[in-house]
């Protein structure tokens, strides 16, 4: 294994196969790792946003330069507005001015928004150039950077313009999670919990161990500040060094939380996703199981106008909904549903009620389902680690959503 | 073979394989042909432009409806400005409003511009929906509709935003060429001549037969008018019914030109391209031979600001340049170069000089080559039907371009 790489997960897609490399400190080694997958490449363009550029841009640039690449960094705007054709069009223009060609590699340095945008640009600039994902959020590390889904938003609907386009490599450095705002960490933990519930053991036990202490924000005031306090919102200024620490890690005495444990869990999530994607690259069948909690979750996000709840928070509530439906069908035991709630609460995520009107949630769920030409089918568990896509009677969905909605009309 | 299909050419690309179907009157059978490749599809969206919609939109819509499809026609603006992210964005919006999903089929009804735009939209809407090419120009029928190259233009450079995305089928109705303006027919003939020169016999003899009479515009005044004279520019108002006529065609007495001959030649060109594309889908190697005449030709187009010369006209002159270079290298005989000129002149295309400064052409050629990280390599013939990609000394290119430029400084 390459130096510094603790875990390597292969995504088997024939000619489009690639490795996910996981290891603390890998961001400093991106130059050599890129050279080893793209030996003939000379030009490299990093696509990132201003906050991430300030934190990690220098490290990645230096690594690429010392490996012999000619490097340029292009910054997309902060936030979701980076995921637009307008932002993509500006970057196409910069790439043309730079003389970027089909041999130029694009490196997506950031979270899901940057990964989706840079992946879409890589898929469409000159009909496709190689790209590498450098995910800097937990959500991107365990989910969005893997599998080749790229997209920008249309004014009328999110993620509706995109392509399936696989990266040449995904390089995951868990140490970057140190600078992740706690709420962003929690949204990633929601996906981690999803993997634990749909894959079952042994990941489930590891995630229970990880979440043995409340990650909801305790001790935040005593933690060191982020490198630059202007980077992030007030509630997110705390570093989470206590949670994500050195690799072969000493268990942090204070929390019992081990960085190495999290790195291993990230690798397990990647392995699961890689295996599902290998069997269903274009999301026509089995890949649907990765949407556990996402159907109701997405309807909550939309109903709340993409404001009150972020992706992971909405998915957490969606998983509770799916668990209750499975219980009503006799597929999950009450203890399984309680486990859902305990994991979600331990991660500091909302577990049972959201402040959105049930009718609104149901309306958006119906709209999504109609677009998919599906009847009322949801990903449900027939037991922990046994996801299936199953039809659900509309009344059961309605009743369940009413139970999740915190009394708002 | 399906009813009405005279020729079927398979493009072998594994899971992305598809058929090119050729036959007079096939446009009226698009509904059944679409149903046979996409049996589960219900929604169909035709992307076209106003002129083509008026000529053929009704025929295609009726055929689709009678085969049970729910049909909508969306019109992009006329001309090259349809090939833009702005035009694509409007159509994405209409697709979303219509509730188009990943099962909806897009039909690209038009020439190269519409094919490129609609193909790009199909590649990127919802990360890819099925599409079918219905090329209505000779250029699109023998070239751009086949092989999965889709693109829109960026303000800074043409065709720089796109994807390789294969259609589910290409349906070619040679009868539509009846309404093609003569200059558009000639630009297509330039590509046909290219195929004849790079593939050699037997296509070469068939094209010589086809071009045994001058297509340059004789008798235009005596021909019937196009169905709607407002459709096209004054010089293009004539129908070319004499040249492209009924299928199993009677040789038109007046010209000796047979529609069946042209349909067969279109099929031969498709067969050649299909075979090259099957061996090099993403244009990394052998597909380059399809660019015979295109390197110098493209530099002429750009140097003339995409105005004075259209694609086929510029490529015609580019082929003469390539032939002269091959002669200088001792690869082509003087008779081969004369054959180039005779074919090109017989098609009514400019054969030897263009009114663009040689220095300008050379500048743009160097620029293109730099972007491809290539040295000075061109597609040349080592004999008729024997294309190779070969290095050429800069001085020989310069001298050749000077010989093509009609004395403009």
PDB file of N, CA and C in Angstrom, chain A residues 16 40 42 85 89-90 92-94 96-97 99-103 116 120 123-128 149-151 154 156-157 159-165 282-284 370-373, chain B residues 16 40 42 85 89-90 92-94 96-97 99-103 116 120 123-128 149-151 154 156-157 159-165 282-284 370-373:
ATOM      1  N   UNK A  16     -13.734   1.736 -15.675  1.00  0.00           N
ATOM      2  CA  UNK A  16     -13.883   2.941 -14.863  1.00  0.00           C
ATOM      3  C   UNK A  16     -13.602   2.672 -13.377  1.00  0.00           C
ATOM      4  N   UNK A  40       0.860  10.468 -16.873  1.00  0.00           N
ATOM      5  CA  UNK A  40       1.186  11.318 -18.031  1.00  0.00           C
ATOM      6  C   UNK A  40       0.676  12.753 -17.863  1.00  0.00           C
ATOM      7  N   UNK A  42       0.218  16.576 -16.570  1.00  0.00           N
ATOM      8  CA  UNK A  42       1.087  17.664 -16.091  1.00  0.00           C
ATOM      9  C   UNK A  42       0.299  18.795 -15.454  1.00  0.00           C
ATOM     10  N   UNK A  85     -25.307  26.183 -13.040  1.00  0.00           N
ATOM     11  CA  UNK A  85     -24.701  26.287 -14.364  1.00  0.00           C
ATOM     12  C   UNK A  85     -23.917  27.587 -14.480  1.00  0.00           C
ATOM     13  N   UNK A  89     -20.186  27.712 -15.583  1.00  0.00           N
ATOM     14  CA  UNK A  89     -19.810  28.436 -16.796  1.00  0.00           C
ATOM     15  C   UNK A  89     -18.600  29.336 -16.567  1.00  0.00           C
ATOM     16  N   UNK A  90     -18.544  29.966 -15.387  1.00  0.00           N
ATOM     17  CA  UNK A  90     -17.367  30.796 -15.064  1.00  0.00           C
ATOM     18  C   UNK A  90     -16.108  29.942 -15.018  1.00  0.00           C
ATOM     19  N   UNK A  92     -15.635  27.007 -16.524  1.00  0.00           N
ATOM     20  CA  UNK A  92     -15.266  26.599 -17.895  1.00  0.00           C
ATOM     21  C   UNK A  92     -14.422  27.698 -18.556  1.00  0.00           C
ATOM     22  N   UNK A  93     -14.858  28.943 -18.361  1.00  0.00           N
ATOM     23  CA  UNK A  93     -14.134  30.057 -18.974  1.00  0.00           C
ATOM     24  C   UNK A  93     -12.702  30.147 -18.470  1.00  0.00           C
ATOM     25  N   UNK A  94     -12.532  29.994 -17.158  1.00  0.00           N
ATOM     26  CA  UNK A  94     -11.182  30.035 -16.581  1.00  0.00           C
ATOM     27  C   UNK A  94     -10.351  28.872 -17.106  1.00  0.00           C
ATOM     28  N   UNK A  96     -10.627  27.406 -19.977  1.00  0.00           N
ATOM     29  CA  UNK A  96     -10.253  27.710 -21.365  1.00  0.00           C
ATOM     30  C   UNK A  96      -9.117  28.731 -21.398  1.00  0.00           C
ATOM     31  N   UNK A  97      -9.224  29.751 -20.559  1.00  0.00           N
ATOM     32  CA  UNK A  97      -8.163  30.762 -20.518  1.00  0.00           C
ATOM     33  C   UNK A  97      -6.826  30.149 -20.114  1.00  0.00           C
ATOM     34  N   UNK A  99      -5.926  27.258 -20.820  1.00  0.00           N
ATOM     35  CA  UNK A  99      -5.494  26.270 -21.814  1.00  0.00           C
ATOM     36  C   UNK A  99      -5.619  24.842 -21.299  1.00  0.00           C
ATOM     37  N   UNK A 100      -6.501  24.640 -20.315  1.00  0.00           N
ATOM     38  CA  UNK A 100      -6.701  23.271 -19.802  1.00  0.00           C
ATOM     39  C   UNK A 100      -7.211  22.374 -20.919  1.00  0.00           C
ATOM     40  N   UNK A 101      -6.659  21.174 -21.023  1.00  0.00           N
ATOM     41  CA  UNK A 101      -7.068  20.265 -22.097  1.00  0.00           C
ATOM     42  C   UNK A 101      -7.525  18.931 -21.511  1.00  0.00           C
ATOM     43  N   UNK A 102      -7.731  17.955 -22.386  1.00  0.00           N
ATOM     44  CA  UNK A 102      -8.293  16.692 -21.918  1.00  0.00           C
ATOM     45  C   UNK A 102      -7.333  15.913 -21.030  1.00  0.00           C
ATOM     46  N   UNK A 103      -6.076  16.361 -20.954  1.00  0.00           N
ATOM     47  CA  UNK A 103      -5.126  15.689 -20.055  1.00  0.00           C
ATOM     48  C   UNK A 103      -5.094  16.351 -18.670  1.00  0.00           C
ATOM     49  N   UNK A 116     -19.780  17.791  -6.197  1.00  0.00           N
ATOM     50  CA  UNK A 116     -20.797  17.695  -7.252  1.00  0.00           C
ATOM     51  C   UNK A 116     -20.499  18.659  -8.399  1.00  0.00           C
ATOM     52  N   UNK A 120     -19.145  17.582 -12.065  1.00  0.00           N
ATOM     53  CA  UNK A 120     -19.937  17.929 -13.251  1.00  0.00           C
ATOM     54  C   UNK A 120     -19.072  18.646 -14.282  1.00  0.00           C
ATOM     55  N   UNK A 123     -16.932  16.155 -15.910  1.00  0.00           N
ATOM     56  CA  UNK A 123     -17.711  15.312 -16.829  1.00  0.00           C
ATOM     57  C   UNK A 123     -17.974  16.011 -18.152  1.00  0.00           C
ATOM     58  N   UNK A 124     -18.003  17.335 -18.147  1.00  0.00           N
ATOM     59  CA  UNK A 124     -18.493  18.070 -19.325  1.00  0.00           C
ATOM     60  C   UNK A 124     -17.449  18.971 -19.983  1.00  0.00           C
ATOM     61  N   UNK A 125     -16.372  19.301 -19.302  1.00  0.00           N
ATOM     62  CA  UNK A 125     -15.357  20.148 -19.949  1.00  0.00           C
ATOM     63  C   UNK A 125     -14.632  19.300 -20.986  1.00  0.00           C
ATOM     64  N   UNK A 126     -14.628  19.757 -22.239  1.00  0.00           N
ATOM     65  CA  UNK A 126     -13.989  19.011 -23.341  1.00  0.00           C
ATOM     66  C   UNK A 126     -14.516  17.565 -23.427  1.00  0.00           C
ATOM     67  N   UNK A 127     -15.783  17.388 -23.075  1.00  0.00           N
ATOM     68  CA  UNK A 127     -16.434  16.067 -23.044  1.00  0.00           C
ATOM     69  C   UNK A 127     -15.779  15.099 -22.061  1.00  0.00           C
ATOM     70  N   UNK A 128     -15.189  15.643 -21.013  1.00  0.00           N
ATOM     71  CA  UNK A 128     -14.689  14.757 -19.962  1.00  0.00           C
ATOM     72  C   UNK A 128     -13.192  14.818 -19.754  1.00  0.00           C
ATOM     73  N   UNK A 149     -21.800  10.210  -8.968  1.00  0.00           N
ATOM     74  CA  UNK A 149     -22.947  11.092  -9.199  1.00  0.00           C
ATOM     75  C   UNK A 149     -22.463  12.536  -9.121  1.00  0.00           C
ATOM     76  N   UNK A 150     -22.620  13.264 -10.214  1.00  0.00           N
ATOM     77  CA  UNK A 150     -22.257  14.676 -10.218  1.00  0.00           C
ATOM     78  C   UNK A 150     -23.498  15.474 -10.596  1.00  0.00           C
ATOM     79  N   UNK A 151     -23.560  16.724 -10.178  1.00  0.00           N
ATOM     80  CA  UNK A 151     -24.761  17.507 -10.493  1.00  0.00           C
ATOM     81  C   UNK A 151     -24.592  18.970 -10.162  1.00  0.00           C
ATOM     82  N   UNK A 154     -30.880  23.129 -10.885  1.00  0.00           N
ATOM     83  CA  UNK A 154     -31.648  24.025 -11.749  1.00  0.00           C
ATOM     84  C   UNK A 154     -32.490  24.908 -10.831  1.00  0.00           C
ATOM     85  N   UNK A 156     -35.432  25.363 -10.764  1.00  0.00           N
ATOM     86  CA  UNK A 156     -36.695  24.708 -10.398  1.00  0.00           C
ATOM     87  C   UNK A 156     -36.529  23.483  -9.511  1.00  0.00           C
ATOM     88  N   UNK A 157     -35.325  22.883  -9.482  1.00  0.00           N
ATOM     89  CA  UNK A 157     -35.160  21.669  -8.680  1.00  0.00           C
ATOM     90  C   UNK A 157     -33.684  21.337  -8.530  1.00  0.00           C
ATOM     91  N   UNK A 159     -30.183  19.283  -8.083  1.00  0.00           N
ATOM     92  CA  UNK A 159     -29.511  18.073  -8.587  1.00  0.00           C
ATOM     93  C   UNK A 159     -30.087  17.524  -9.876  1.00  0.00           C
ATOM     94  N   UNK A 160     -30.782  18.368 -10.636  1.00  0.00           N
ATOM     95  CA  UNK A 160     -31.465  17.833 -11.821  1.00  0.00           C
ATOM     96  C   UNK A 160     -30.606  17.890 -13.082  1.00  0.00           C
ATOM     97  N   UNK A 161     -29.444  18.556 -13.006  1.00  0.00           N
ATOM     98  CA  UNK A 161     -28.559  18.611 -14.167  1.00  0.00           C
ATOM     99  C   UNK A 161     -27.246  17.969 -13.744  1.00  0.00           C
ATOM    100  N   UNK A 162     -26.885  16.888 -14.386  1.00  0.00           N
ATOM    101  CA  UNK A 162     -25.681  16.208 -13.929  1.00  0.00           C
ATOM    102  C   UNK A 162     -25.297  15.065 -14.823  1.00  0.00           C
ATOM    103  N   UNK A 163     -24.388  14.250 -14.318  1.00  0.00           N
ATOM    104  CA  UNK A 163     -23.913  13.113 -15.101  1.00  0.00           C
ATOM    105  C   UNK A 163     -23.403  12.048 -14.148  1.00  0.00           C
ATOM    106  N   UNK A 164     -23.439  10.804 -14.599  1.00  0.00           N
ATOM    107  CA  UNK A 164     -22.697   9.758 -13.904  1.00  0.00           C
ATOM    108  C   UNK A 164     -21.291   9.786 -14.480  1.00  0.00           C
ATOM    109  N   UNK A 165     -20.326  10.130 -13.674  1.00  0.00           N
ATOM    110  CA  UNK A 165     -18.966  10.268 -14.188  1.00  0.00           C
ATOM    111  C   UNK A 165     -18.000   9.948 -13.045  1.00  0.00           C
ATOM    112  N   UNK A 282     -25.601   3.031 -12.428  1.00  0.00           N
ATOM    113  CA  UNK A 282     -26.469   4.120 -12.865  1.00  0.00           C
ATOM    114  C   UNK A 282     -27.766   4.217 -12.063  1.00  0.00           C
ATOM    115  N   UNK A 283     -27.772   3.612 -10.883  1.00  0.00           N
ATOM    116  CA  UNK A 283     -28.871   3.807  -9.938  1.00  0.00           C
ATOM    117  C   UNK A 283     -30.206   3.342 -10.514  1.00  0.00           C
ATOM    118  N   UNK A 284     -30.197   2.140 -11.055  1.00  0.00           N
ATOM    119  CA  UNK A 284     -31.425   1.595 -11.633  1.00  0.00           C
ATOM    120  C   UNK A 284     -32.045   0.538 -10.740  1.00  0.00           C
ATOM    121  N   UNK A 370     -43.934  10.646  -7.713  1.00  0.00           N
ATOM    122  CA  UNK A 370     -44.535  10.739  -9.035  1.00  0.00           C
ATOM    123  C   UNK A 370     -43.435  10.895 -10.081  1.00  0.00           C
ATOM    124  N   UNK A 371     -42.430  11.733  -9.758  1.00  0.00           N
ATOM    125  CA  UNK A 371     -41.352  11.968 -10.709  1.00  0.00           C
ATOM    126  C   UNK A 371     -40.593  10.685 -10.998  1.00  0.00           C
ATOM    127  N   UNK A 372     -40.532   9.815 -10.009  1.00  0.00           N
ATOM    128  CA  UNK A 372     -39.823   8.549 -10.210  1.00  0.00           C
ATOM    129  C   UNK A 372     -40.721   7.481 -10.832  1.00  0.00           C
ATOM    130  N   UNK A 373     -41.926   7.859 -11.240  1.00  0.00           N
ATOM    131  CA  UNK A 373     -42.886   6.904 -11.787  1.00  0.00           C
ATOM    132  C   UNK A 373     -43.100   5.735 -10.838  1.00  0.00           C
TER     133      UNK A 373
ATOM    134  N   UNK B  16     -23.713  -0.113 -24.482  1.00  0.00           N
ATOM    135  CA  UNK B  16     -24.187   1.125 -25.120  1.00  0.00           C
ATOM    136  C   UNK B  16     -24.359   0.973 -26.633  1.00  0.00           C
ATOM    137  N   UNK B  40     -40.670   0.297 -22.576  1.00  0.00           N
ATOM    138  CA  UNK B  40     -41.321   0.717 -21.326  1.00  0.00           C
ATOM    139  C   UNK B  40     -41.563   2.223 -21.267  1.00  0.00           C
ATOM    140  N   UNK B  42     -43.037   5.938 -21.963  1.00  0.00           N
ATOM    141  CA  UNK B  42     -44.329   6.527 -22.307  1.00  0.00           C
ATOM    142  C   UNK B  42     -44.215   7.977 -22.750  1.00  0.00           C
ATOM    143  N   UNK B  85     -25.340  26.970 -23.126  1.00  0.00           N
ATOM    144  CA  UNK B  85     -25.870  26.573 -21.822  1.00  0.00           C
ATOM    145  C   UNK B  85     -27.177  27.300 -21.546  1.00  0.00           C
ATOM    146  N   UNK B  89     -30.478  25.468 -20.574  1.00  0.00           N
ATOM    147  CA  UNK B  89     -31.104  25.743 -19.285  1.00  0.00           C
ATOM    148  C   UNK B  89     -32.607  25.981 -19.429  1.00  0.00           C
ATOM    149  N   UNK B  90     -32.989  26.661 -20.504  1.00  0.00           N
ATOM    150  CA  UNK B  90     -34.426  26.870 -20.745  1.00  0.00           C
ATOM    151  C   UNK B  90     -35.128  25.533 -20.971  1.00  0.00           C
ATOM    152  N   UNK B  92     -34.098  22.540 -19.919  1.00  0.00           N
ATOM    153  CA  UNK B  92     -34.175  21.818 -18.639  1.00  0.00           C
ATOM    154  C   UNK B  92     -35.417  22.269 -17.862  1.00  0.00           C
ATOM    155  N   UNK B  93     -35.649  23.582 -17.840  1.00  0.00           N
ATOM    156  CA  UNK B  93     -36.792  24.119 -17.101  1.00  0.00           C
ATOM    157  C   UNK B  93     -38.110  23.588 -17.645  1.00  0.00           C
ATOM    158  N   UNK B  94     -38.219  23.559 -18.971  1.00  0.00           N
ATOM    159  CA  UNK B  94     -39.447  23.040 -19.579  1.00  0.00           C
ATOM    160  C   UNK B  94     -39.620  21.550 -19.262  1.00  0.00           C
ATOM    161  N   UNK B  96     -38.556  19.995 -16.623  1.00  0.00           N
ATOM    162  CA  UNK B  96     -38.976  19.875 -15.223  1.00  0.00           C
ATOM    163  C   UNK B  96     -40.456  20.214 -15.082  1.00  0.00           C
ATOM    164  N   UNK B  97     -40.885  21.271 -15.758  1.00  0.00           N
ATOM    165  CA  UNK B  97     -42.305  21.651 -15.695  1.00  0.00           C
ATOM    166  C   UNK B  97     -43.203  20.538 -16.236  1.00  0.00           C
ATOM    167  N   UNK B  99     -42.579  17.501 -15.968  1.00  0.00           N
ATOM    168  CA  UNK B  99     -42.449  16.297 -15.159  1.00  0.00           C
ATOM    169  C   UNK B  99     -41.674  15.196 -15.872  1.00  0.00           C
ATOM    170  N   UNK B 100     -40.840  15.570 -16.841  1.00  0.00           N
ATOM    171  CA  UNK B 100     -40.032  14.560 -17.543  1.00  0.00           C
ATOM    172  C   UNK B 100     -39.105  13.875 -16.548  1.00  0.00           C
ATOM    173  N   UNK B 101     -38.999  12.551 -16.637  1.00  0.00           N
ATOM    174  CA  UNK B 101     -38.169  11.805 -15.699  1.00  0.00           C
ATOM    175  C   UNK B 101     -37.148  10.965 -16.449  1.00  0.00           C
ATOM    176  N   UNK B 102     -36.479  10.076 -15.731  1.00  0.00           N
ATOM    177  CA  UNK B 102     -35.393   9.319 -16.355  1.00  0.00           C
ATOM    178  C   UNK B 102     -35.898   8.305 -17.375  1.00  0.00           C
ATOM    179  N   UNK B 103     -37.221   8.115 -17.444  1.00  0.00           N
ATOM    180  CA  UNK B 103     -37.773   7.211 -18.465  1.00  0.00           C
ATOM    181  C   UNK B 103     -38.170   7.961 -19.734  1.00  0.00           C
ATOM    182  N   UNK B 116     -26.429  18.049 -31.316  1.00  0.00           N
ATOM    183  CA  UNK B 116     -25.454  18.297 -30.245  1.00  0.00           C
ATOM    184  C   UNK B 116     -26.135  18.816 -28.985  1.00  0.00           C
ATOM    185  N   UNK B 120     -26.666  16.712 -25.566  1.00  0.00           N
ATOM    186  CA  UNK B 120     -26.095  17.218 -24.316  1.00  0.00           C
ATOM    187  C   UNK B 120     -27.158  17.275 -23.225  1.00  0.00           C
ATOM    188  N   UNK B 123     -27.799  13.852 -22.053  1.00  0.00           N
ATOM    189  CA  UNK B 123     -26.676  13.360 -21.235  1.00  0.00           C
ATOM    190  C   UNK B 123     -26.726  13.894 -19.822  1.00  0.00           C
ATOM    191  N   UNK B 124     -27.326  15.067 -19.627  1.00  0.00           N
ATOM    192  CA  UNK B 124     -27.202  15.759 -18.344  1.00  0.00           C
ATOM    193  C   UNK B 124     -28.521  15.939 -17.593  1.00  0.00           C
ATOM    194  N   UNK B 125     -29.663  15.811 -18.262  1.00  0.00           N
ATOM    195  CA  UNK B 125     -30.927  15.968 -17.542  1.00  0.00           C
ATOM    196  C   UNK B 125     -31.130  14.734 -16.661  1.00  0.00           C
ATOM    197  N   UNK B 126     -31.308  14.950 -15.358  1.00  0.00           N
ATOM    198  CA  UNK B 126     -31.475  13.839 -14.406  1.00  0.00           C
ATOM    199  C   UNK B 126     -30.303  12.833 -14.514  1.00  0.00           C
ATOM    200  N   UNK B 127     -29.134  13.329 -14.849  1.00  0.00           N
ATOM    201  CA  UNK B 127     -27.925  12.501 -15.035  1.00  0.00           C
ATOM    202  C   UNK B 127     -28.069  11.486 -16.176  1.00  0.00           C
ATOM    203  N   UNK B 128     -28.892  11.841 -17.145  1.00  0.00           N
ATOM    204  CA  UNK B 128     -28.942  10.980 -18.335  1.00  0.00           C
ATOM    205  C   UNK B 128     -30.290  10.350 -18.586  1.00  0.00           C
ATOM    206  N   UNK B 149     -20.925  12.045 -29.600  1.00  0.00           N
ATOM    207  CA  UNK B 149     -20.338  13.325 -29.196  1.00  0.00           C
ATOM    208  C   UNK B 149     -21.444  14.356 -29.086  1.00  0.00           C
ATOM    209  N   UNK B 150     -21.628  14.901 -27.890  1.00  0.00           N
ATOM    210  CA  UNK B 150     -22.625  15.949 -27.691  1.00  0.00           C
ATOM    211  C   UNK B 150     -21.905  17.177 -27.155  1.00  0.00           C
ATOM    212  N   UNK B 151     -22.460  18.341 -27.389  1.00  0.00           N
ATOM    213  CA  UNK B 151     -21.764  19.545 -26.912  1.00  0.00           C
ATOM    214  C   UNK B 151     -22.623  20.783 -27.045  1.00  0.00           C
ATOM    215  N   UNK B 154     -19.061  27.290 -25.485  1.00  0.00           N
ATOM    216  CA  UNK B 154     -18.793  28.305 -24.474  1.00  0.00           C
ATOM    217  C   UNK B 154     -18.501  29.610 -25.215  1.00  0.00           C
ATOM    218  N   UNK B 156     -16.144  31.411 -25.115  1.00  0.00           N
ATOM    219  CA  UNK B 156     -14.741  31.501 -25.527  1.00  0.00           C
ATOM    220  C   UNK B 156     -14.336  30.471 -26.576  1.00  0.00           C
ATOM    221  N   UNK B 157     -15.092  29.403 -26.731  1.00  0.00           N
ATOM    222  CA  UNK B 157     -14.684  28.387 -27.716  1.00  0.00           C
ATOM    223  C   UNK B 157     -15.822  27.419 -27.970  1.00  0.00           C
ATOM    224  N   UNK B 159     -17.949  24.030 -28.847  1.00  0.00           N
ATOM    225  CA  UNK B 159     -17.935  22.588 -28.555  1.00  0.00           C
ATOM    226  C   UNK B 159     -17.123  22.201 -27.329  1.00  0.00           C
ATOM    227  N   UNK B 160     -16.890  23.150 -26.425  1.00  0.00           N
ATOM    228  CA  UNK B 160     -15.991  22.841 -25.304  1.00  0.00           C
ATOM    229  C   UNK B 160     -16.727  22.297 -24.086  1.00  0.00           C
ATOM    230  N   UNK B 161     -18.060  22.334 -24.103  1.00  0.00           N
ATOM    231  CA  UNK B 161     -18.830  21.788 -22.983  1.00  0.00           C
ATOM    232  C   UNK B 161     -19.685  20.664 -23.542  1.00  0.00           C
ATOM    233  N   UNK B 162     -19.465  19.456 -23.080  1.00  0.00           N
ATOM    234  CA  UNK B 162     -20.218  18.360 -23.673  1.00  0.00           C
ATOM    235  C   UNK B 162     -19.971  17.049 -22.970  1.00  0.00           C
ATOM    236  N   UNK B 163     -20.392  16.001 -23.612  1.00  0.00           N
ATOM    237  CA  UNK B 163     -20.238  14.670 -23.026  1.00  0.00           C
ATOM    238  C   UNK B 163     -20.210  13.638 -24.147  1.00  0.00           C
ATOM    239  N   UNK B 164     -19.573  12.515 -23.877  1.00  0.00           N
ATOM    240  CA  UNK B 164     -19.757  11.358 -24.743  1.00  0.00           C
ATOM    241  C   UNK B 164     -20.984  10.629 -24.221  1.00  0.00           C
ATOM    242  N   UNK B 165     -22.013  10.579 -25.006  1.00  0.00           N
ATOM    243  CA  UNK B 165     -23.259   9.977 -24.532  1.00  0.00           C
ATOM    244  C   UNK B 165     -23.985   9.410 -25.740  1.00  0.00           C
ATOM    245  N   UNK B 282     -14.040   7.145 -27.057  1.00  0.00           N
ATOM    246  CA  UNK B 282     -13.775   8.438 -26.436  1.00  0.00           C
ATOM    247  C   UNK B 282     -12.718   9.262 -27.161  1.00  0.00           C
ATOM    248  N   UNK B 283     -12.474   8.900 -28.428  1.00  0.00           N
ATOM    249  CA  UNK B 283     -11.637   9.733 -29.287  1.00  0.00           C
ATOM    250  C   UNK B 283     -10.220   9.887 -28.742  1.00  0.00           C
ATOM    251  N   UNK B 284      -9.628   8.766 -28.373  1.00  0.00           N
ATOM    252  CA  UNK B 284      -8.269   8.800 -27.837  1.00  0.00           C
ATOM    253  C   UNK B 284      -7.249   8.316 -28.858  1.00  0.00           C
ATOM    254  N   UNK B 370      -1.745  23.257 -29.954  1.00  0.00           N
ATOM    255  CA  UNK B 370      -1.209  23.442 -28.608  1.00  0.00           C
ATOM    256  C   UNK B 370      -2.208  22.892 -27.585  1.00  0.00           C
ATOM    257  N   UNK B 371      -3.505  23.179 -27.847  1.00  0.00           N
ATOM    258  CA  UNK B 371      -4.508  22.730 -26.901  1.00  0.00           C
ATOM    259  C   UNK B 371      -4.562  21.212 -26.825  1.00  0.00           C
ATOM    260  N   UNK B 372      -4.228  20.562 -27.924  1.00  0.00           N
ATOM    261  CA  UNK B 372      -4.233  19.100 -27.921  1.00  0.00           C
ATOM    262  C   UNK B 372      -2.925  18.517 -27.419  1.00  0.00           C
ATOM    263  N   UNK B 373      -2.018  19.388 -26.939  1.00  0.00           N
ATOM    264  CA  UNK B 373      -0.692  18.934 -26.481  1.00  0.00           C
ATOM    265  C   UNK B 373       0.005  18.146 -27.584  1.00  0.00           C
TER     266      UNK B 373
END
